[in-house]
Amino acid sequence: MLKIDAHSHVGTGAANWTGKQVVERMDTIGIDKTVIFPFTEGYFHNDDILGFVDEFPDRLIPFCAVNPWNKKEAVDELERCFKAGFKGVKLHPSLCGFNLSNKELVNPLFEVVEAYNGVVIAHGASDLYNCPLEFARMAARFPKVPLIMAHCGFFWMWEQACEVALENDNLYLETSRVPMFETRKIVEKVGGSKIMWGTDGPFAEYDWEYEKVKQASRNEEEFEQIIGGTIAGLLGIK
């Protein structure tokens, strides 16, 4: 069983968190791999990410982050990152102040992701910038781009998140920060093949995020899918 954390920040920003610290924490509960990307507050950059991956090539998976308001610079940066070996991109509509479905700002980024067979993970809490319907619009607009809704629309929109995930084959839910009750309900509604485990590292309680998914899974097969199978499939990891 491959265990993969689909959501972890690294570098300098809201916290200082190195690749070594990520791997050390992974080892406390036997996690195989982690998707890493920059903190997305203020001015962020991607240059450190591949350095962390070079240090732990079998453990860390590089995603970049861009601010769509930078327009052509964001598109160029995203293409540069994919050419350098990044596997996907993190977007944070709330912190950067844009609607996820903004055609002018976000469509060019999804076009690059599609061209490089990449993956998008976006902050998906329940505010207007990144509510579930924003994800539904982008998933429908770019059906070949795997789109991950971090935090499952929590607090107030997790039920709508389930609905749009079931309506769009390319839309997936990630479990970090979602309480136990809602996690159980989400798993019941959409099943493990549409859900992946993440921790929002270094912020969330690492052990509890793992145990939460283990308890919410209805059987061992579903747990294996959520704890690593879903994201591994999107990234082509055997």
PDB file of C-alpha atoms in Angstrom, residues 10-202:
ATOM      1  CA  VAL A  10       7.324  23.878   2.264  1.00  0.00           C
ATOM      2  CA  GLY A  11       9.830  26.726   2.297  1.00  0.00           C
ATOM      3  CA  THR A  12       9.373  30.136   3.904  1.00  0.00           C
ATOM      4  CA  GLY A  13       6.059  31.922   4.367  1.00  0.00           C
ATOM      5  CA  ALA A  14       3.410  31.429   7.030  1.00  0.00           C
ATOM      6  CA  ALA A  15       5.948  29.048   8.594  1.00  0.00           C
ATOM      7  CA  ASN A  16       9.484  27.872   7.923  1.00  0.00           C
ATOM      8  CA  TRP A  17       9.349  24.257   6.843  1.00  0.00           C
ATOM      9  CA  THR A  18      12.071  22.343   4.998  1.00  0.00           C
ATOM     10  CA  GLY A  19      11.983  19.222   2.888  1.00  0.00           C
ATOM     11  CA  LYS A  20      13.952  17.457   5.604  1.00  0.00           C
ATOM     12  CA  GLN A  21      11.284  18.331   8.166  1.00  0.00           C
ATOM     13  CA  VAL A  22       8.582  17.041   5.842  1.00  0.00           C
ATOM     14  CA  VAL A  23      10.368  13.706   5.440  1.00  0.00           C
ATOM     15  CA  GLU A  24      11.126  13.394   9.149  1.00  0.00           C
ATOM     16  CA  ARG A  25       7.452  13.829   9.921  1.00  0.00           C
ATOM     17  CA  MET A  26       6.485  11.351   7.203  1.00  0.00           C
ATOM     18  CA  ASP A  27       8.697   8.771   8.850  1.00  0.00           C
ATOM     19  CA  THR A  28       6.859   9.059  12.173  1.00  0.00           C
ATOM     20  CA  ILE A  29       3.838   7.255  10.680  1.00  0.00           C
ATOM     21  CA  GLY A  30       5.337   5.524   7.645  1.00  0.00           C
ATOM     22  CA  ILE A  31       4.272   7.789   4.764  1.00  0.00           C
ATOM     23  CA  ASP A  32       5.927   7.038   1.418  1.00  0.00           C
ATOM     24  CA  LYS A  33       5.627  10.292  -0.529  1.00  0.00           C
ATOM     25  CA  THR A  34       4.349  13.869  -0.141  1.00  0.00           C
ATOM     26  CA  VAL A  35       3.268  16.487  -2.664  1.00  0.00           C
ATOM     27  CA  ILE A  36       5.031  19.757  -1.767  1.00  0.00           C
ATOM     28  CA  PHE A  37       4.495  23.336  -2.940  1.00  0.00           C
ATOM     29  CA  PRO A  38       5.321  26.842  -1.664  1.00  0.00           C
ATOM     30  CA  PHE A  39       3.391  28.762   0.936  1.00  0.00           C
ATOM     31  CA  THR A  40       1.088  31.060  -1.014  1.00  0.00           C
ATOM     32  CA  GLU A  41       0.993  34.158   1.192  1.00  0.00           C
ATOM     33  CA  GLY A  42       2.466  37.383  -0.152  1.00  0.00           C
ATOM     34  CA  TYR A  43       5.445  37.004  -2.479  1.00  0.00           C
ATOM     35  CA  PHE A  44       6.208  33.357  -3.075  1.00  0.00           C
ATOM     36  CA  HIS A  45       8.496  31.546  -5.480  1.00  0.00           C
ATOM     37  CA  ASN A  46       9.205  28.017  -6.662  1.00  0.00           C
ATOM     38  CA  ASP A  47      12.981  27.920  -6.818  1.00  0.00           C
ATOM     39  CA  ASP A  48      13.472  26.009  -3.567  1.00  0.00           C
ATOM     40  CA  ILE A  49      11.075  23.189  -4.390  1.00  0.00           C
ATOM     41  CA  LEU A  50      13.308  21.208  -6.736  1.00  0.00           C
ATOM     42  CA  GLY A  51      16.167  21.556  -4.259  1.00  0.00           C
ATOM     43  CA  PHE A  52      14.080  19.800  -1.627  1.00  0.00           C
ATOM     44  CA  VAL A  53      13.084  17.154  -4.173  1.00  0.00           C
ATOM     45  CA  ASP A  54      16.717  16.636  -5.223  1.00  0.00           C
ATOM     46  CA  GLU A  55      17.531  15.963  -1.569  1.00  0.00           C
ATOM     47  CA  PHE A  56      14.726  13.400  -1.244  1.00  0.00           C
ATOM     48  CA  PRO A  57      13.861  12.325  -4.810  1.00  0.00           C
ATOM     49  CA  ASP A  58      11.961   9.188  -3.819  1.00  0.00           C
ATOM     50  CA  ARG A  59       9.895  10.905  -1.149  1.00  0.00           C
ATOM     51  CA  LEU A  60       8.857  14.391  -2.364  1.00  0.00           C
ATOM     52  CA  ILE A  61       6.728  15.300  -5.401  1.00  0.00           C
ATOM     53  CA  PRO A  62       7.137  18.867  -6.748  1.00  0.00           C
ATOM     54  CA  PHE A  63       4.186  21.175  -7.374  1.00  0.00           C
ATOM     55  CA  CYS A  64       4.647  24.883  -8.014  1.00  0.00           C
ATOM     56  CA  ALA A  65       2.439  27.844  -7.103  1.00  0.00           C
ATOM     57  CA  VAL A  66       1.555  30.933  -9.126  1.00  0.00           C
ATOM     58  CA  ASN A  67      -0.576  34.043  -8.703  1.00  0.00           C
ATOM     59  CA  PRO A  68      -2.906  34.455 -11.714  1.00  0.00           C
ATOM     60  CA  TRP A  69      -2.878  38.243 -11.280  1.00  0.00           C
ATOM     61  CA  ASN A  70       0.669  38.163 -12.649  1.00  0.00           C
ATOM     62  CA  LYS A  71      -0.916  37.103 -15.952  1.00  0.00           C
ATOM     63  CA  LYS A  72       1.787  36.449 -18.584  1.00  0.00           C
ATOM     64  CA  GLU A  73       4.471  36.096 -15.921  1.00  0.00           C
ATOM     65  CA  ALA A  74       2.355  33.462 -14.167  1.00  0.00           C
ATOM     66  CA  VAL A  75       1.831  31.552 -17.423  1.00  0.00           C
ATOM     67  CA  ASP A  76       5.545  31.692 -18.243  1.00  0.00           C
ATOM     68  CA  GLU A  77       6.475  30.609 -14.715  1.00  0.00           C
ATOM     69  CA  LEU A  78       4.083  27.691 -14.837  1.00  0.00           C
ATOM     70  CA  GLU A  79       5.479  26.520 -18.155  1.00  0.00           C
ATOM     71  CA  ARG A  80       9.034  26.916 -16.848  1.00  0.00           C
ATOM     72  CA  CYS A  81       8.178  24.775 -13.837  1.00  0.00           C
ATOM     73  CA  PHE A  82       6.604  21.982 -15.880  1.00  0.00           C
ATOM     74  CA  LYS A  83       9.654  21.905 -18.147  1.00  0.00           C
ATOM     75  CA  ALA A  84      11.816  21.624 -15.008  1.00  0.00           C
ATOM     76  CA  GLY A  85       9.916  18.558 -13.781  1.00  0.00           C
ATOM     77  CA  PHE A  86       7.056  19.858 -11.648  1.00  0.00           C
ATOM     78  CA  LYS A  87       3.932  17.680 -11.682  1.00  0.00           C
ATOM     79  CA  GLY A  88       1.235  20.211 -10.862  1.00  0.00           C
ATOM     80  CA  VAL A  89       0.316  23.621  -9.497  1.00  0.00           C
ATOM     81  CA  LYS A  90      -1.277  24.956  -6.314  1.00  0.00           C
ATOM     82  CA  LEU A  91      -3.708  27.888  -6.603  1.00  0.00           C
ATOM     83  CA  HIS A  92      -5.093  29.842  -3.652  1.00  0.00           C
ATOM     84  CA  PRO A  93      -8.030  32.015  -4.745  1.00  0.00           C
ATOM     85  CA  SER A  94      -8.709  33.348  -1.229  1.00  0.00           C
ATOM     86  CA  LEU A  95      -5.197  34.568  -0.472  1.00  0.00           C
ATOM     87  CA  CYS A  96      -4.532  35.912  -3.970  1.00  0.00           C
ATOM     88  CA  GLY A  97      -8.005  37.402  -4.429  1.00  0.00           C
ATOM     89  CA  PHE A  98      -9.419  35.889  -7.627  1.00  0.00           C
ATOM     90  CA  ASN A  99     -12.364  33.706  -8.564  1.00  0.00           C
ATOM     91  CA  LEU A 100     -11.178  30.249  -9.533  1.00  0.00           C
ATOM     92  CA  SER A 101     -13.412  30.331 -12.623  1.00  0.00           C
ATOM     93  CA  ASN A 102     -12.172  33.741 -13.828  1.00  0.00           C
ATOM     94  CA  LYS A 103     -11.675  33.067 -17.538  1.00  0.00           C
ATOM     95  CA  GLU A 104      -9.173  35.834 -18.193  1.00  0.00           C
ATOM     96  CA  LEU A 105      -6.900  35.006 -15.258  1.00  0.00           C
ATOM     97  CA  VAL A 106      -7.212  31.242 -14.815  1.00  0.00           C
ATOM     98  CA  ASN A 107      -7.988  29.724 -18.213  1.00  0.00           C
ATOM     99  CA  PRO A 108      -4.440  30.386 -19.526  1.00  0.00           C
ATOM    100  CA  LEU A 109      -3.012  28.513 -16.546  1.00  0.00           C
ATOM    101  CA  PHE A 110      -5.270  25.505 -17.071  1.00  0.00           C
ATOM    102  CA  GLU A 111      -4.283  25.481 -20.733  1.00  0.00           C
ATOM    103  CA  VAL A 112      -0.637  25.088 -19.717  1.00  0.00           C
ATOM    104  CA  VAL A 113      -1.511  22.385 -17.177  1.00  0.00           C
ATOM    105  CA  GLU A 114      -3.442  20.482 -19.832  1.00  0.00           C
ATOM    106  CA  ALA A 115      -0.575  20.762 -22.315  1.00  0.00           C
ATOM    107  CA  TYR A 116       1.833  19.200 -19.808  1.00  0.00           C
ATOM    108  CA  ASN A 117      -0.596  16.592 -18.425  1.00  0.00           C
ATOM    109  CA  GLY A 118      -0.344  18.198 -14.992  1.00  0.00           C
ATOM    110  CA  VAL A 119      -2.650  18.423 -11.980  1.00  0.00           C
ATOM    111  CA  VAL A 120      -4.238  21.439 -10.259  1.00  0.00           C
ATOM    112  CA  ILE A 121      -4.882  21.590  -6.514  1.00  0.00           C
ATOM    113  CA  ALA A 122      -6.703  24.676  -5.258  1.00  0.00           C
ATOM    114  CA  HIS A 123      -7.797  25.908  -1.872  1.00  0.00           C
ATOM    115  CA  GLY A 124     -11.432  24.893  -1.636  1.00  0.00           C
ATOM    116  CA  ALA A 125     -13.018  26.325   1.485  1.00  0.00           C
ATOM    117  CA  SER A 126     -16.481  27.857   1.478  1.00  0.00           C
ATOM    118  CA  ASP A 127     -15.917  31.442   0.369  1.00  0.00           C
ATOM    119  CA  LEU A 128     -17.034  32.952  -2.913  1.00  0.00           C
ATOM    120  CA  TYR A 129     -13.606  32.915  -4.548  1.00  0.00           C
ATOM    121  CA  ASN A 130     -13.275  29.127  -4.313  1.00  0.00           C
ATOM    122  CA  CYS A 131     -16.683  27.664  -3.473  1.00  0.00           C
ATOM    123  CA  PRO A 132     -17.607  24.282  -5.037  1.00  0.00           C
ATOM    124  CA  LEU A 133     -19.448  25.868  -7.959  1.00  0.00           C
ATOM    125  CA  GLU A 134     -16.239  27.659  -8.953  1.00  0.00           C
ATOM    126  CA  PHE A 135     -14.546  24.235  -9.124  1.00  0.00           C
ATOM    127  CA  ALA A 136     -17.466  22.781 -11.077  1.00  0.00           C
ATOM    128  CA  ARG A 137     -17.141  25.491 -13.719  1.00  0.00           C
ATOM    129  CA  MET A 138     -13.414  24.897 -14.176  1.00  0.00           C
ATOM    130  CA  ALA A 139     -13.769  21.120 -14.178  1.00  0.00           C
ATOM    131  CA  ALA A 140     -16.391  21.339 -16.918  1.00  0.00           C
ATOM    132  CA  ARG A 141     -14.341  23.853 -18.871  1.00  0.00           C
ATOM    133  CA  PHE A 142     -11.194  21.673 -18.758  1.00  0.00           C
ATOM    134  CA  PRO A 143     -12.348  18.036 -18.502  1.00  0.00           C
ATOM    135  CA  LYS A 144      -8.853  16.679 -19.208  1.00  0.00           C
ATOM    136  CA  VAL A 145      -7.283  18.516 -16.244  1.00  0.00           C
ATOM    137  CA  PRO A 146      -7.471  16.710 -12.876  1.00  0.00           C
ATOM    138  CA  LEU A 147      -8.692  19.324 -10.374  1.00  0.00           C
ATOM    139  CA  ILE A 148      -8.382  18.772  -6.616  1.00  0.00           C
ATOM    140  CA  MET A 149     -10.558  20.691  -4.165  1.00  0.00           C
ATOM    141  CA  ALA A 150      -8.530  21.027  -0.965  1.00  0.00           C
ATOM    142  CA  HIS A 151     -10.608  20.932   2.247  1.00  0.00           C
ATOM    143  CA  CYS A 152     -13.765  19.592   0.534  1.00  0.00           C
ATOM    144  CA  GLY A 153     -15.670  22.873   0.623  1.00  0.00           C
ATOM    145  CA  PHE A 154     -15.544  23.016   4.409  1.00  0.00           C
ATOM    146  CA  PHE A 155     -16.994  24.606   6.519  1.00  0.00           C
ATOM    147  CA  TRP A 156     -20.372  25.279   4.965  1.00  0.00           C
ATOM    148  CA  MET A 157     -20.330  23.721   1.506  1.00  0.00           C
ATOM    149  CA  TRP A 158     -19.077  20.143   1.888  1.00  0.00           C
ATOM    150  CA  GLU A 159     -22.390  18.702   0.688  1.00  0.00           C
ATOM    151  CA  GLN A 160     -22.246  20.793  -2.473  1.00  0.00           C
ATOM    152  CA  ALA A 161     -18.604  19.735  -2.879  1.00  0.00           C
ATOM    153  CA  CYS A 162     -19.762  16.112  -2.938  1.00  0.00           C
ATOM    154  CA  GLU A 163     -22.402  16.916  -5.540  1.00  0.00           C
ATOM    155  CA  VAL A 164     -20.035  18.626  -7.966  1.00  0.00           C
ATOM    156  CA  ALA A 165     -17.356  15.952  -7.485  1.00  0.00           C
ATOM    157  CA  LEU A 166     -19.863  13.304  -8.531  1.00  0.00           C
ATOM    158  CA  GLU A 167     -20.969  15.405 -11.487  1.00  0.00           C
ATOM    159  CA  ASN A 168     -17.429  15.920 -12.878  1.00  0.00           C
ATOM    160  CA  ASP A 169     -15.152  12.957 -13.575  1.00  0.00           C
ATOM    161  CA  ASN A 170     -12.013  15.098 -13.249  1.00  0.00           C
ATOM    162  CA  LEU A 171     -12.910  16.748  -9.917  1.00  0.00           C
ATOM    163  CA  TYR A 172     -11.500  15.282  -6.680  1.00  0.00           C
ATOM    164  CA  LEU A 173     -11.745  16.096  -2.974  1.00  0.00           C
ATOM    165  CA  GLU A 174      -8.848  16.365  -0.503  1.00  0.00           C
ATOM    166  CA  THR A 175      -9.499  15.832   3.196  1.00  0.00           C
ATOM    167  CA  SER A 176      -7.204  18.131   5.195  1.00  0.00           C
ATOM    168  CA  ARG A 177      -8.793  20.243   7.954  1.00  0.00           C
ATOM    169  CA  VAL A 178     -12.202  18.530   7.570  1.00  0.00           C
ATOM    170  CA  PRO A 179     -13.590  17.236  10.911  1.00  0.00           C
ATOM    171  CA  MET A 180     -14.411  13.598  11.536  1.00  0.00           C
ATOM    172  CA  PHE A 181     -18.198  13.756  11.121  1.00  0.00           C
ATOM    173  CA  GLU A 182     -18.038  15.502   7.763  1.00  0.00           C
ATOM    174  CA  THR A 183     -15.189  13.271   6.566  1.00  0.00           C
ATOM    175  CA  ARG A 184     -17.315  10.178   7.188  1.00  0.00           C
ATOM    176  CA  LYS A 185     -20.240  11.704   5.319  1.00  0.00           C
ATOM    177  CA  ILE A 186     -18.055  12.735   2.376  1.00  0.00           C
ATOM    178  CA  VAL A 187     -16.609   9.230   2.075  1.00  0.00           C
ATOM    179  CA  GLU A 188     -20.117   7.741   2.205  1.00  0.00           C
ATOM    180  CA  LYS A 189     -21.385  10.090  -0.497  1.00  0.00           C
ATOM    181  CA  VAL A 190     -18.581   9.980  -3.073  1.00  0.00           C
ATOM    182  CA  GLY A 191     -16.378   6.941  -2.314  1.00  0.00           C
ATOM    183  CA  GLY A 192     -12.625   6.533  -2.129  1.00  0.00           C
ATOM    184  CA  SER A 193     -11.877   6.852  -5.835  1.00  0.00           C
ATOM    185  CA  LYS A 194     -12.832  10.561  -5.697  1.00  0.00           C
ATOM    186  CA  ILE A 195     -11.044  11.364  -2.427  1.00  0.00           C
ATOM    187  CA  MET A 196      -7.409  11.762  -1.411  1.00  0.00           C
ATOM    188  CA  TRP A 197      -5.640  12.257   1.900  1.00  0.00           C
ATOM    189  CA  GLY A 198      -3.781  15.494   2.623  1.00  0.00           C
ATOM    190  CA  THR A 199      -2.507  17.232   5.741  1.00  0.00           C
ATOM    191  CA  ASP A 200      -2.024  20.917   4.833  1.00  0.00           C
ATOM    192  CA  GLY A 201       1.417  20.556   6.395  1.00  0.00           C
ATOM    193  CA  PRO A 202       2.878  21.877   8.543  1.00  0.00           C
TER     194      PRO A 202
END
